[in-house]
């Protein structure tokens, strides 16, 4: 409770809150939400639809926490309040599909399989699903442990793909395996489960704990240097939030740090990639928690992507937010589309931002940074030239 009473109402959190920016109402700002959480705890207000709207329209982006001079952990208060809130049908549906992402993507595949079924996606509550159809829904990668060995490996790294990569953009995992092998690491891809972030965001803490324990058990069973994930939300969740949920986190490595240990020169480059004017979109979790954007940009520059500028700010996806508040999600996305108009290529470390951008900007080259690195390295190899590490 202390933090709730300590807030000085300075408003630094409100300035950068993407939710406040679209709702333009104090009670939809971080400090407004904190005030409501406190009022609820002190029985000044009753839980009802109006309160739920304000608590569930937070994107859990962490921008407020990062800007707060008192480091008030706003998201934690939001998580706790959501956990205590009575859930309706929509949240249970969201929970079910978060627990069984394979089923969710199979249903989506089915709906997309015929004109008649596809028309169902025009029902108001389902229109948010259109963004997933921009990328082909693919079969999940093999459902068993895969090992990509090296003769004398520098170490062993496990991959945590995350659901969006696993079901919608699996070539990102393929690129990561290739890069890690090129850096001489043995790579392990265990059977993949959701990290649990969607469940916690919907207020299902016990279910999120179940997934945290399942993932901890899996990844602890390998003798590994650490885990690499291609999703900054998963990275933050399994490294940091698991500590709160399950008492310990999974050690997460950053691919840019691995490149630091190598001196490399590139003799051949993919011109279509390196000569593009690129924006690196630092997603909310990348910017506010994982803080990997600057390091990644440095690696991309070293590999030849010279014209690259860092951009930041919410893309409007935020999982549950885009489901419950599709209009506002699209409003946030539209602003980004205008801002990114001048770039030929958009690179990000977040698969969900990529899905948003692929949906809204079909004419642009939109890649995960591991895909860009992979393309540059592969081109060098195809041309028969040496890439020295
Ligand atoms: S920045 Fe921190 S102290 Fe200032 S209003 Fe927001 S939560 Fe309160
Ligand atoms: S986490 Fe993001 S959306 Fe939620 S209150 Fe903080 S800044 Fe606003």
mmCIF file of C-alpha atoms and ligand atoms in Angstrom:
data_model
loop_
_atom_site.group_PDB
_atom_site.id
_atom_site.type_symbol
_atom_site.label_atom_id
_atom_site.label_comp_id
_atom_site.label_asym_id
_atom_site.label_seq_id
_atom_site.Cartn_x
_atom_site.Cartn_y
_atom_site.Cartn_z
ATOM 1 C CA UNK A 1 0.000 0.000 0.000
ATOM 2 C CA UNK A 2 2.907 2.362 0.724
ATOM 3 C CA UNK A 3 3.646 3.205 -2.875
ATOM 4 C CA UNK A 4 0.007 4.061 -3.488
ATOM 5 C CA UNK A 5 0.134 6.738 -0.820
ATOM 6 C CA UNK A 6 3.622 7.929 -1.825
ATOM 7 C CA UNK A 7 2.665 8.994 -5.365
ATOM 8 C CA UNK A 8 3.253 12.759 -5.497
ATOM 9 C CA UNK A 9 0.920 13.132 -8.523
ATOM 10 C CA UNK A 10 3.744 14.853 -10.406
ATOM 11 C CA UNK A 11 2.297 13.582 -13.706
ATOM 12 C CA UNK A 12 5.581 12.432 -15.264
ATOM 13 C CA UNK A 13 3.983 9.046 -15.902
ATOM 14 C CA UNK A 14 0.966 10.568 -17.627
ATOM 15 C CA UNK A 15 3.103 12.389 -20.229
ATOM 16 C CA UNK A 16 4.224 9.129 -21.807
ATOM 17 C CA UNK A 17 1.245 6.827 -21.211
ATOM 18 C CA UNK A 18 -0.094 5.458 -24.552
ATOM 19 C CA UNK A 19 -3.395 4.596 -22.935
ATOM 20 C CA UNK A 20 -3.922 8.154 -21.645
ATOM 21 C CA UNK A 21 -2.960 9.464 -25.089
ATOM 22 C CA UNK A 22 -5.964 7.762 -26.682
ATOM 23 C CA UNK A 23 -8.549 7.969 -23.896
ATOM 24 C CA UNK A 24 -7.579 11.529 -22.861
ATOM 25 C CA UNK A 25 -9.066 11.115 -19.428
ATOM 26 C CA UNK A 26 -7.221 11.401 -16.114
ATOM 27 C CA UNK A 27 -8.737 8.153 -14.826
ATOM 28 C CA UNK A 28 -7.080 6.340 -17.780
ATOM 29 C CA UNK A 29 -3.625 7.682 -16.829
ATOM 30 C CA UNK A 30 -1.122 5.818 -14.609
ATOM 31 C CA UNK A 31 -1.590 8.154 -11.651
ATOM 32 C CA UNK A 32 -5.366 8.075 -12.168
ATOM 33 C CA UNK A 33 -5.300 4.284 -12.132
ATOM 34 C CA UNK A 34 -3.156 4.291 -8.979
ATOM 35 C CA UNK A 35 -5.699 6.576 -7.336
ATOM 36 C CA UNK A 36 -8.491 4.195 -8.312
ATOM 37 C CA UNK A 37 -6.582 1.171 -6.992
ATOM 38 C CA UNK A 38 -6.131 3.006 -3.697
ATOM 39 C CA UNK A 39 -9.780 4.065 -3.593
ATOM 40 C CA UNK A 40 -10.775 0.442 -4.182
ATOM 41 C CA UNK A 41 -8.500 -0.781 -1.384
ATOM 42 C CA UNK A 42 -9.954 1.816 0.982
ATOM 43 C CA UNK A 43 -13.540 0.979 -0.039
ATOM 44 C CA UNK A 44 -14.108 4.458 -1.475
ATOM 45 C CA UNK A 45 -15.298 2.980 -4.781
ATOM 46 C CA UNK A 46 -16.982 -0.241 -5.799
ATOM 47 C CA UNK A 47 -15.662 -2.583 -8.439
ATOM 48 C CA UNK A 48 -17.851 -2.272 -11.540
ATOM 49 C CA UNK A 49 -17.644 -1.908 -15.304
ATOM 50 C CA UNK A 50 -16.308 1.666 -15.229
ATOM 51 C CA UNK A 51 -13.473 0.645 -12.942
ATOM 52 C CA UNK A 52 -12.748 -2.502 -14.968
ATOM 53 C CA UNK A 53 -12.448 -0.406 -18.145
ATOM 54 C CA UNK A 54 -9.784 1.752 -16.541
ATOM 55 C CA UNK A 55 -7.825 -1.141 -15.055
ATOM 56 C CA UNK A 56 -7.981 -3.332 -18.176
ATOM 57 C CA UNK A 57 -7.132 -0.539 -20.632
ATOM 58 C CA UNK A 58 -3.578 -0.307 -19.301
ATOM 59 C CA UNK A 59 -1.232 -1.803 -21.922
ATOM 60 C CA UNK A 60 1.246 -2.926 -19.218
ATOM 61 C CA UNK A 61 3.940 -1.261 -21.287
ATOM 62 C CA UNK A 62 6.035 -0.114 -18.305
ATOM 63 C CA UNK A 63 6.627 3.398 -19.679
ATOM 64 C CA UNK A 64 5.146 5.001 -16.532
ATOM 65 C CA UNK A 65 7.406 2.987 -14.216
ATOM 66 C CA UNK A 66 10.431 3.966 -16.258
ATOM 67 C CA UNK A 67 9.545 7.655 -16.007
ATOM 68 C CA UNK A 68 8.458 7.722 -12.380
ATOM 69 C CA UNK A 69 10.968 9.473 -10.058
ATOM 70 C CA UNK A 70 9.811 7.196 -7.211
ATOM 71 C CA UNK A 71 9.997 4.008 -9.315
ATOM 72 C CA UNK A 72 6.409 3.178 -8.495
ATOM 73 C CA UNK A 73 5.630 -0.272 -9.849
ATOM 74 C CA UNK A 74 2.345 0.657 -11.560
ATOM 75 C CA UNK A 75 2.036 -2.598 -13.535
ATOM 76 C CA UNK A 76 2.245 -4.675 -10.391
ATOM 77 C CA UNK A 77 -0.752 -2.806 -8.938
ATOM 78 C CA UNK A 78 -2.610 -3.345 -12.189
ATOM 79 C CA UNK A 79 -1.816 -7.078 -12.203
ATOM 80 C CA UNK A 80 -2.969 -7.419 -8.572
ATOM 81 C CA UNK A 81 -6.190 -5.512 -9.169
ATOM 82 C CA UNK A 82 -6.984 -7.524 -12.306
ATOM 83 C CA UNK A 83 -6.403 -10.755 -10.361
ATOM 84 C CA UNK A 84 -9.076 -9.708 -7.844
ATOM 85 C CA UNK A 85 -11.589 -8.593 -10.491
ATOM 86 C CA UNK A 86 -14.591 -10.760 -11.338
ATOM 87 C CA UNK A 87 -14.070 -12.081 -14.874
ATOM 88 C CA UNK A 88 -16.630 -12.258 -17.649
ATOM 89 C CA UNK A 89 -16.952 -14.611 -20.632
ATOM 90 C CA UNK A 90 -14.478 -12.695 -22.834
ATOM 91 C CA UNK A 91 -11.672 -12.961 -20.305
ATOM 92 C CA UNK A 92 -12.320 -16.680 -19.841
ATOM 93 C CA UNK A 93 -12.194 -17.115 -23.607
ATOM 94 C CA UNK A 94 -8.898 -15.199 -23.675
ATOM 95 C CA UNK A 95 -7.587 -17.407 -20.852
ATOM 96 C CA UNK A 96 -8.556 -20.601 -22.621
ATOM 97 C CA UNK A 97 -6.820 -19.613 -25.836
ATOM 98 C CA UNK A 98 -3.744 -18.347 -23.949
ATOM 99 C CA UNK A 99 -3.434 -21.746 -22.311
ATOM 100 C CA UNK A 100 -3.927 -23.541 -25.608
ATOM 101 C CA UNK A 101 -2.397 -21.244 -28.259
ATOM 102 C CA UNK A 102 -2.267 -24.165 -30.723
ATOM 103 C CA UNK A 103 -6.044 -24.419 -30.556
ATOM 104 C CA UNK A 104 -6.427 -20.661 -31.015
ATOM 105 C CA UNK A 105 -4.298 -20.663 -34.167
ATOM 106 C CA UNK A 106 -6.030 -23.807 -35.506
ATOM 107 C CA UNK A 107 -9.425 -22.093 -35.104
ATOM 108 C CA UNK A 108 -8.006 -19.037 -36.855
ATOM 109 C CA UNK A 109 -6.700 -21.219 -39.672
ATOM 110 C CA UNK A 110 -10.145 -22.817 -40.005
ATOM 111 C CA UNK A 111 -11.921 -19.442 -40.084
ATOM 112 C CA UNK A 112 -9.521 -18.294 -42.753
ATOM 113 C CA UNK A 113 -10.031 -21.405 -44.889
ATOM 114 C CA UNK A 114 -13.244 -20.350 -46.676
ATOM 115 C CA UNK A 115 -14.975 -17.137 -47.727
ATOM 116 C CA UNK A 116 -18.059 -18.016 -45.727
ATOM 117 C CA UNK A 117 -16.194 -18.738 -42.499
ATOM 118 C CA UNK A 118 -13.933 -15.730 -43.006
ATOM 119 C CA UNK A 119 -16.971 -13.453 -42.960
ATOM 120 C CA UNK A 120 -17.422 -14.421 -39.282
ATOM 121 C CA UNK A 121 -14.283 -12.424 -38.573
ATOM 122 C CA UNK A 122 -16.251 -9.273 -39.379
ATOM 123 C CA UNK A 123 -18.260 -9.563 -36.168
ATOM 124 C CA UNK A 124 -17.297 -6.569 -33.998
ATOM 125 C CA UNK A 125 -15.569 -8.596 -31.255
ATOM 126 C CA UNK A 126 -13.586 -10.608 -33.796
ATOM 127 C CA UNK A 127 -12.298 -7.904 -36.144
ATOM 128 C CA UNK A 128 -9.054 -7.624 -34.155
ATOM 129 C CA UNK A 129 -8.160 -11.092 -35.491
ATOM 130 C CA UNK A 130 -7.644 -9.673 -38.989
ATOM 131 C CA UNK A 131 -4.164 -8.537 -38.026
ATOM 132 C CA UNK A 132 -3.122 -12.178 -37.536
ATOM 133 C CA UNK A 133 -4.195 -13.041 -41.068
ATOM 134 C CA UNK A 134 -1.614 -10.733 -42.636
ATOM 135 C CA UNK A 135 1.011 -13.336 -41.827
ATOM 136 C CA UNK A 136 0.218 -16.919 -42.843
ATOM 137 C CA UNK A 137 -0.818 -18.971 -39.837
ATOM 138 C CA UNK A 138 1.678 -21.796 -39.922
ATOM 139 C CA UNK A 139 1.816 -25.115 -38.230
ATOM 140 C CA UNK A 140 3.746 -24.987 -35.018
ATOM 141 C CA UNK A 141 7.325 -26.173 -35.219
ATOM 142 C CA UNK A 142 7.985 -29.749 -34.205
ATOM 143 C CA UNK A 143 6.455 -30.515 -30.874
ATOM 144 C CA UNK A 144 9.539 -32.195 -29.415
ATOM 145 C CA UNK A 145 13.029 -31.328 -28.319
ATOM 146 C CA UNK A 146 15.344 -30.396 -31.185
ATOM 147 C CA UNK A 147 19.116 -30.117 -30.845
ATOM 148 C CA UNK A 148 21.391 -28.386 -33.362
ATOM 149 C CA UNK A 149 24.855 -29.570 -32.462
ATOM 150 C CA UNK A 150 28.360 -28.296 -33.238
ATOM 151 C CA UNK A 151 31.571 -30.302 -33.183
ATOM 152 C CA UNK A 152 33.318 -28.238 -30.513
ATOM 153 C CA UNK A 153 30.638 -25.827 -29.307
ATOM 154 C CA UNK A 154 31.429 -22.607 -27.440
ATOM 155 C CA UNK A 155 28.477 -23.447 -25.206
ATOM 156 C CA UNK A 156 24.869 -24.506 -25.249
ATOM 157 C CA UNK A 157 21.932 -22.138 -25.597
ATOM 158 C CA UNK A 158 18.214 -22.905 -25.441
ATOM 159 C CA UNK A 159 15.580 -21.000 -27.387
ATOM 160 C CA UNK A 160 12.287 -19.746 -26.002
ATOM 161 C CA UNK A 161 10.295 -18.800 -29.105
ATOM 162 C CA UNK A 162 7.130 -17.272 -27.664
ATOM 163 C CA UNK A 163 3.689 -17.985 -29.142
ATOM 164 C CA UNK A 164 3.629 -15.344 -31.911
ATOM 165 C CA UNK A 165 6.951 -16.552 -33.306
ATOM 166 C CA UNK A 166 6.063 -20.180 -32.783
ATOM 167 C CA UNK A 167 2.743 -20.065 -34.617
ATOM 168 C CA UNK A 168 2.898 -17.061 -36.919
ATOM 169 C CA UNK A 169 6.531 -16.225 -37.636
ATOM 170 C CA UNK A 170 8.463 -19.492 -37.138
ATOM 171 C CA UNK A 171 11.153 -18.460 -39.630
ATOM 172 C CA UNK A 172 12.431 -16.116 -36.884
ATOM 173 C CA UNK A 173 13.343 -19.163 -34.777
ATOM 174 C CA UNK A 174 14.978 -20.681 -37.879
ATOM 175 C CA UNK A 175 17.087 -17.526 -38.303
ATOM 176 C CA UNK A 176 18.069 -17.558 -34.640
ATOM 177 C CA UNK A 177 19.152 -21.210 -34.791
ATOM 178 C CA UNK A 178 21.317 -20.423 -37.819
ATOM 179 C CA UNK A 179 22.964 -17.396 -36.164
ATOM 180 C CA UNK A 180 23.665 -19.228 -32.892
ATOM 181 C CA UNK A 181 25.164 -22.142 -34.804
ATOM 182 C CA UNK A 182 27.307 -19.678 -36.783
ATOM 183 C CA UNK A 183 28.493 -18.241 -33.465
ATOM 184 C CA UNK A 184 29.445 -21.834 -32.640
ATOM 185 C CA UNK A 185 26.800 -22.573 -30.021
ATOM 186 C CA UNK A 186 24.911 -25.818 -29.695
ATOM 187 C CA UNK A 187 21.236 -24.912 -29.845
ATOM 188 C CA UNK A 188 18.367 -26.570 -28.028
ATOM 189 C CA UNK A 189 14.724 -25.940 -28.891
ATOM 190 C CA UNK A 190 12.564 -27.647 -26.256
ATOM 191 C CA UNK A 191 8.829 -28.234 -26.598
ATOM 192 C CA UNK A 192 7.372 -24.726 -26.437
ATOM 193 C CA UNK A 193 4.716 -23.373 -24.090
ATOM 194 C CA UNK A 194 3.342 -19.866 -23.574
ATOM 195 C CA UNK A 195 5.359 -17.787 -21.074
ATOM 196 C CA UNK A 196 2.174 -16.914 -19.161
ATOM 197 C CA UNK A 197 2.223 -13.138 -19.733
ATOM 198 C CA UNK A 198 -1.235 -13.088 -21.423
ATOM 199 C CA UNK A 199 -2.721 -15.013 -18.494
ATOM 200 C CA UNK A 200 -1.318 -12.657 -15.868
ATOM 201 C CA UNK A 201 -2.438 -9.651 -17.888
ATOM 202 C CA UNK A 202 -5.996 -11.041 -17.911
ATOM 203 C CA UNK A 203 -5.898 -11.555 -14.129
ATOM 204 C CA UNK A 204 -5.357 -15.328 -14.050
ATOM 205 C CA UNK A 205 -2.363 -15.381 -11.742
ATOM 206 C CA UNK A 206 -2.655 -19.031 -10.650
ATOM 207 C CA UNK A 207 -2.647 -20.189 -14.278
ATOM 208 C CA UNK A 208 0.334 -17.946 -15.068
ATOM 209 C CA UNK A 209 2.181 -19.548 -12.121
ATOM 210 C CA UNK A 210 1.417 -23.019 -13.537
ATOM 211 C CA UNK A 211 3.025 -22.083 -16.853
ATOM 212 C CA UNK A 212 5.969 -20.406 -15.106
ATOM 213 C CA UNK A 213 6.670 -23.608 -13.150
ATOM 214 C CA UNK A 214 6.327 -25.743 -16.269
ATOM 215 C CA UNK A 215 8.807 -23.571 -18.203
ATOM 216 C CA UNK A 216 11.231 -23.351 -15.284
ATOM 217 C CA UNK A 217 11.236 -27.148 -14.975
ATOM 218 C CA UNK A 218 11.873 -27.584 -18.706
ATOM 219 C CA UNK A 219 14.688 -25.043 -19.027
ATOM 220 C CA UNK A 220 16.367 -26.022 -15.741
ATOM 221 C CA UNK A 221 16.692 -29.589 -16.981
ATOM 222 C CA UNK A 222 19.345 -28.578 -19.553
ATOM 223 C CA UNK A 223 22.932 -27.713 -18.870
ATOM 224 C CA UNK A 224 22.830 -24.362 -20.691
ATOM 225 C CA UNK A 225 24.576 -20.976 -20.633
ATOM 226 C CA UNK A 226 21.154 -19.371 -20.843
ATOM 227 C CA UNK A 227 18.058 -18.839 -22.931
ATOM 228 C CA UNK A 228 17.534 -16.556 -25.899
ATOM 229 C CA UNK A 229 14.088 -15.442 -26.828
ATOM 230 C CA UNK A 230 13.019 -13.436 -29.875
ATOM 231 C CA UNK A 231 10.249 -11.668 -27.932
ATOM 232 C CA UNK A 232 11.110 -8.953 -25.368
ATOM 233 C CA UNK A 233 7.801 -9.481 -23.535
ATOM 234 C CA UNK A 234 8.676 -13.161 -23.000
ATOM 235 C CA UNK A 235 12.254 -12.147 -22.073
ATOM 236 C CA UNK A 236 11.057 -9.771 -19.348
ATOM 237 C CA UNK A 237 8.463 -12.226 -18.160
ATOM 238 C CA UNK A 238 10.639 -15.340 -17.848
ATOM 239 C CA UNK A 239 13.660 -13.450 -16.450
ATOM 240 C CA UNK A 240 11.938 -11.023 -14.069
ATOM 241 C CA UNK A 241 8.221 -11.645 -13.531
ATOM 242 C CA UNK A 242 8.833 -15.387 -12.895
ATOM 243 C CA UNK A 243 10.821 -14.363 -9.794
ATOM 244 C CA UNK A 244 7.618 -12.950 -8.313
ATOM 245 C CA UNK A 245 5.404 -15.725 -9.600
ATOM 246 C CA UNK A 246 7.555 -18.769 -8.946
ATOM 247 C CA UNK A 247 10.465 -17.560 -6.800
ATOM 248 C CA UNK A 248 13.066 -17.744 -9.577
ATOM 249 C CA UNK A 249 13.600 -16.599 -13.140
ATOM 250 C CA UNK A 250 15.181 -18.088 -16.252
ATOM 251 C CA UNK A 251 18.565 -16.642 -17.179
ATOM 252 C CA UNK A 252 18.069 -14.768 -20.454
ATOM 253 C CA UNK A 253 20.957 -13.891 -22.781
ATOM 254 C CA UNK A 254 21.000 -11.230 -25.432
ATOM 255 C CA UNK A 255 22.161 -12.010 -28.919
ATOM 256 C CA UNK A 256 23.893 -8.619 -29.224
ATOM 257 C CA UNK A 257 26.065 -9.516 -26.198
ATOM 258 C CA UNK A 258 27.130 -12.735 -27.933
ATOM 259 C CA UNK A 259 28.258 -10.745 -30.970
ATOM 260 C CA UNK A 260 30.340 -8.531 -28.663
ATOM 261 C CA UNK A 261 32.717 -11.454 -28.098
ATOM 262 C CA UNK A 262 33.497 -11.766 -31.791
ATOM 263 C CA UNK A 263 35.565 -9.598 -34.071
ATOM 264 C CA UNK A 264 33.957 -9.886 -37.412
ATOM 265 C CA UNK A 265 34.311 -8.440 -40.845
ATOM 266 C CA UNK A 266 31.712 -8.870 -43.551
ATOM 267 C CA UNK A 267 32.870 -9.185 -47.126
ATOM 268 C CA UNK A 268 29.489 -9.634 -48.710
ATOM 269 C CA UNK A 269 26.267 -7.899 -47.921
ATOM 270 C CA UNK A 270 22.651 -8.171 -48.961
ATOM 271 C CA UNK A 271 22.323 -4.832 -50.776
ATOM 272 C CA UNK A 272 18.513 -4.786 -50.543
ATOM 273 C CA UNK A 273 18.925 -4.900 -46.785
ATOM 274 C CA UNK A 274 22.008 -2.847 -45.990
ATOM 275 C CA UNK A 275 21.205 -0.012 -48.377
ATOM 276 C CA UNK A 276 17.678 0.486 -47.017
ATOM 277 C CA UNK A 277 16.847 3.426 -44.848
ATOM 278 C CA UNK A 278 15.749 1.644 -41.688
ATOM 279 C CA UNK A 279 13.906 2.490 -38.482
ATOM 280 C CA UNK A 280 14.611 0.274 -35.512
ATOM 281 C CA UNK A 281 11.379 0.167 -33.537
ATOM 282 C CA UNK A 282 12.167 -0.380 -29.841
ATOM 283 C CA UNK A 283 9.023 -2.032 -28.450
ATOM 284 C CA UNK A 284 7.670 -1.149 -25.003
ATOM 285 C CA UNK A 285 9.190 -4.171 -23.253
ATOM 286 C CA UNK A 286 12.453 -3.745 -25.136
ATOM 287 C CA UNK A 287 12.647 -0.089 -24.118
ATOM 288 C CA UNK A 288 11.320 -0.200 -20.581
ATOM 289 C CA UNK A 289 12.540 -3.577 -19.311
ATOM 290 C CA UNK A 290 14.959 -5.548 -21.518
ATOM 291 C CA UNK A 291 16.806 -2.435 -22.751
ATOM 292 C CA UNK A 292 18.376 -4.204 -25.728
ATOM 293 C CA UNK A 293 17.674 -1.704 -28.537
ATOM 294 C CA UNK A 294 20.952 0.268 -28.522
ATOM 295 C CA UNK A 295 23.087 -2.891 -28.394
ATOM 296 C CA UNK A 296 21.119 -4.454 -31.233
ATOM 297 C CA UNK A 297 21.405 -1.343 -33.398
ATOM 298 C CA UNK A 298 25.176 -1.395 -32.804
ATOM 299 C CA UNK A 299 25.386 -4.982 -34.106
ATOM 300 C CA UNK A 300 23.227 -4.157 -37.145
ATOM 301 C CA UNK A 301 25.433 -1.156 -37.942
ATOM 302 C CA UNK A 302 28.554 -3.317 -37.659
ATOM 303 C CA UNK A 303 26.962 -5.739 -40.098
ATOM 304 C CA UNK A 304 26.477 -2.942 -42.615
ATOM 305 C CA UNK A 305 22.992 -1.489 -42.003
ATOM 306 C CA UNK A 306 24.339 2.074 -41.997
ATOM 307 C CA UNK A 307 21.182 4.167 -42.247
ATOM 308 C CA UNK A 308 19.313 3.024 -39.148
ATOM 309 C CA UNK A 309 17.486 5.252 -36.658
ATOM 310 C CA UNK A 310 16.065 4.280 -33.311
ATOM 311 C CA UNK A 311 12.342 4.879 -32.834
ATOM 312 C CA UNK A 312 10.209 4.056 -29.862
ATOM 313 C CA UNK A 313 6.679 4.100 -28.523
ATOM 314 C CA UNK A 314 3.797 1.692 -28.266
ATOM 315 C CA UNK A 315 2.462 0.034 -31.460
ATOM 316 C CA UNK A 316 -0.948 -0.553 -29.842
ATOM 317 C CA UNK A 317 -0.899 -4.368 -29.812
ATOM 318 C CA UNK A 318 -0.383 -5.369 -26.154
ATOM 319 C CA UNK A 319 -2.273 -8.691 -26.490
ATOM 320 C CA UNK A 320 -5.354 -8.339 -24.328
ATOM 321 C CA UNK A 321 -5.585 -4.593 -25.050
ATOM 322 C CA UNK A 322 -6.063 -5.122 -28.795
ATOM 323 C CA UNK A 323 -8.754 -7.705 -28.021
ATOM 324 C CA UNK A 324 -10.714 -5.567 -25.540
ATOM 325 C CA UNK A 325 -10.008 -2.111 -27.008
ATOM 326 C CA UNK A 326 -9.600 -2.621 -30.728
ATOM 327 C CA UNK A 327 -10.512 0.945 -31.714
ATOM 328 C CA UNK A 328 -7.916 2.479 -29.393
ATOM 329 C CA UNK A 329 -5.373 -0.156 -30.444
ATOM 330 C CA UNK A 330 -5.869 0.937 -34.067
ATOM 331 C CA UNK A 331 -5.674 4.636 -33.095
ATOM 332 C CA UNK A 332 -2.239 4.050 -31.548
ATOM 333 C CA UNK A 333 -1.143 2.018 -34.574
ATOM 334 C CA UNK A 334 -2.255 4.747 -37.023
ATOM 335 C CA UNK A 335 0.041 7.271 -35.339
ATOM 336 C CA UNK A 336 2.968 4.891 -35.773
ATOM 337 C CA UNK A 337 2.139 4.370 -39.448
ATOM 338 C CA UNK A 338 2.366 8.131 -40.023
ATOM 339 C CA UNK A 339 5.597 8.361 -38.053
ATOM 340 C CA UNK A 340 7.226 5.473 -39.952
ATOM 341 C CA UNK A 341 6.119 6.568 -43.416
ATOM 342 C CA UNK A 342 9.587 7.634 -44.563
ATOM 343 C CA UNK A 343 11.420 4.389 -43.763
ATOM 344 C CA UNK A 344 12.021 1.670 -46.421
ATOM 345 C CA UNK A 345 12.450 -0.956 -43.776
ATOM 346 C CA UNK A 346 11.269 -1.414 -40.191
ATOM 347 C CA UNK A 347 13.234 -3.655 -37.873
ATOM 348 C CA UNK A 348 12.176 -4.655 -34.375
ATOM 349 C CA UNK A 349 12.982 -7.205 -31.703
ATOM 350 C CA UNK A 350 9.271 -7.725 -30.957
ATOM 351 C CA UNK A 351 7.210 -10.165 -33.066
ATOM 352 C CA UNK A 352 3.918 -8.597 -31.975
ATOM 353 C CA UNK A 353 4.981 -5.139 -33.173
ATOM 354 C CA UNK A 354 6.016 -6.796 -36.459
ATOM 355 C CA UNK A 355 2.533 -8.317 -36.823
ATOM 356 C CA UNK A 356 0.948 -4.895 -36.218
ATOM 357 C CA UNK A 357 3.242 -3.235 -38.778
ATOM 358 C CA UNK A 358 2.825 -5.984 -41.381
ATOM 359 C CA UNK A 359 -0.943 -5.524 -41.018
ATOM 360 C CA UNK A 360 -0.835 -1.732 -41.392
ATOM 361 C CA UNK A 361 2.096 -1.193 -43.794
ATOM 362 C CA UNK A 362 1.934 -3.867 -46.465
ATOM 363 C CA UNK A 363 4.345 -2.047 -48.810
ATOM 364 C CA UNK A 364 7.282 -1.987 -46.392
ATOM 365 C CA UNK A 365 10.065 -4.426 -45.618
ATOM 366 C CA UNK A 366 9.351 -5.444 -42.030
ATOM 367 C CA UNK A 367 11.749 -7.789 -40.269
ATOM 368 C CA UNK A 368 12.783 -9.099 -36.906
ATOM 369 C CA UNK A 369 16.411 -8.178 -36.303
ATOM 370 C CA UNK A 370 17.497 -11.845 -36.274
ATOM 371 C CA UNK A 371 16.050 -12.177 -39.798
ATOM 372 C CA UNK A 372 18.160 -9.191 -40.896
ATOM 373 C CA UNK A 373 21.332 -10.640 -39.367
ATOM 374 C CA UNK A 374 20.538 -14.019 -40.892
ATOM 375 C CA UNK A 375 20.013 -12.521 -44.366
ATOM 376 C CA UNK A 376 23.333 -10.673 -44.206
ATOM 377 C CA UNK A 377 25.273 -13.730 -43.019
ATOM 378 C CA UNK A 378 23.551 -16.095 -45.471
ATOM 379 C CA UNK A 379 24.185 -13.799 -48.434
ATOM 380 C CA UNK A 380 27.865 -13.817 -47.546
ATOM 381 C CA UNK A 381 27.899 -17.592 -47.530
ATOM 382 C CA UNK A 382 25.908 -17.997 -50.751
ATOM 383 C CA UNK A 383 28.359 -15.723 -52.538
ATOM 384 C CA UNK A 384 31.170 -18.019 -51.445
ATOM 385 C CA UNK A 385 32.934 -15.212 -49.630
ATOM 386 C CA UNK A 386 34.295 -15.338 -46.150
ATOM 387 C CA UNK A 387 32.582 -13.899 -43.168
ATOM 388 C CA UNK A 388 35.228 -13.799 -40.493
ATOM 389 C CA UNK A 389 34.265 -13.856 -36.862
HETATM 390 S S1 LIG B 1 5.362 9.633 -12.068
HETATM 391 FE FE1 LIG B 1 5.199 8.384 -10.205
HETATM 392 S S2 LIG B 1 4.994 9.877 -8.539
HETATM 393 FE FE2 LIG B 1 4.570 10.979 -10.456
HETATM 394 S S3 LIG B 1 2.315 10.829 -10.692
HETATM 395 FE FE3 LIG B 1 3.182 9.112 -11.813
HETATM 396 S S4 LIG B 1 3.187 7.397 -10.351
HETATM 397 FE FE4 LIG B 1 2.908 9.290 -9.158
HETATM 398 S S1 LIG B 2 1.852 0.571 -18.117
HETATM 399 FE FE1 LIG B 2 1.758 1.875 -19.955
HETATM 400 S S2 LIG B 2 -0.433 1.956 -20.489
HETATM 401 FE FE2 LIG B 2 -0.304 1.195 -18.357
HETATM 402 S S3 LIG B 2 -0.516 3.011 -17.098
HETATM 403 FE FE3 LIG B 2 1.706 2.684 -17.410
HETATM 404 S S4 LIG B 2 2.240 3.924 -19.212
HETATM 405 FE FE4 LIG B 2 -0.008 3.729 -19.178
#
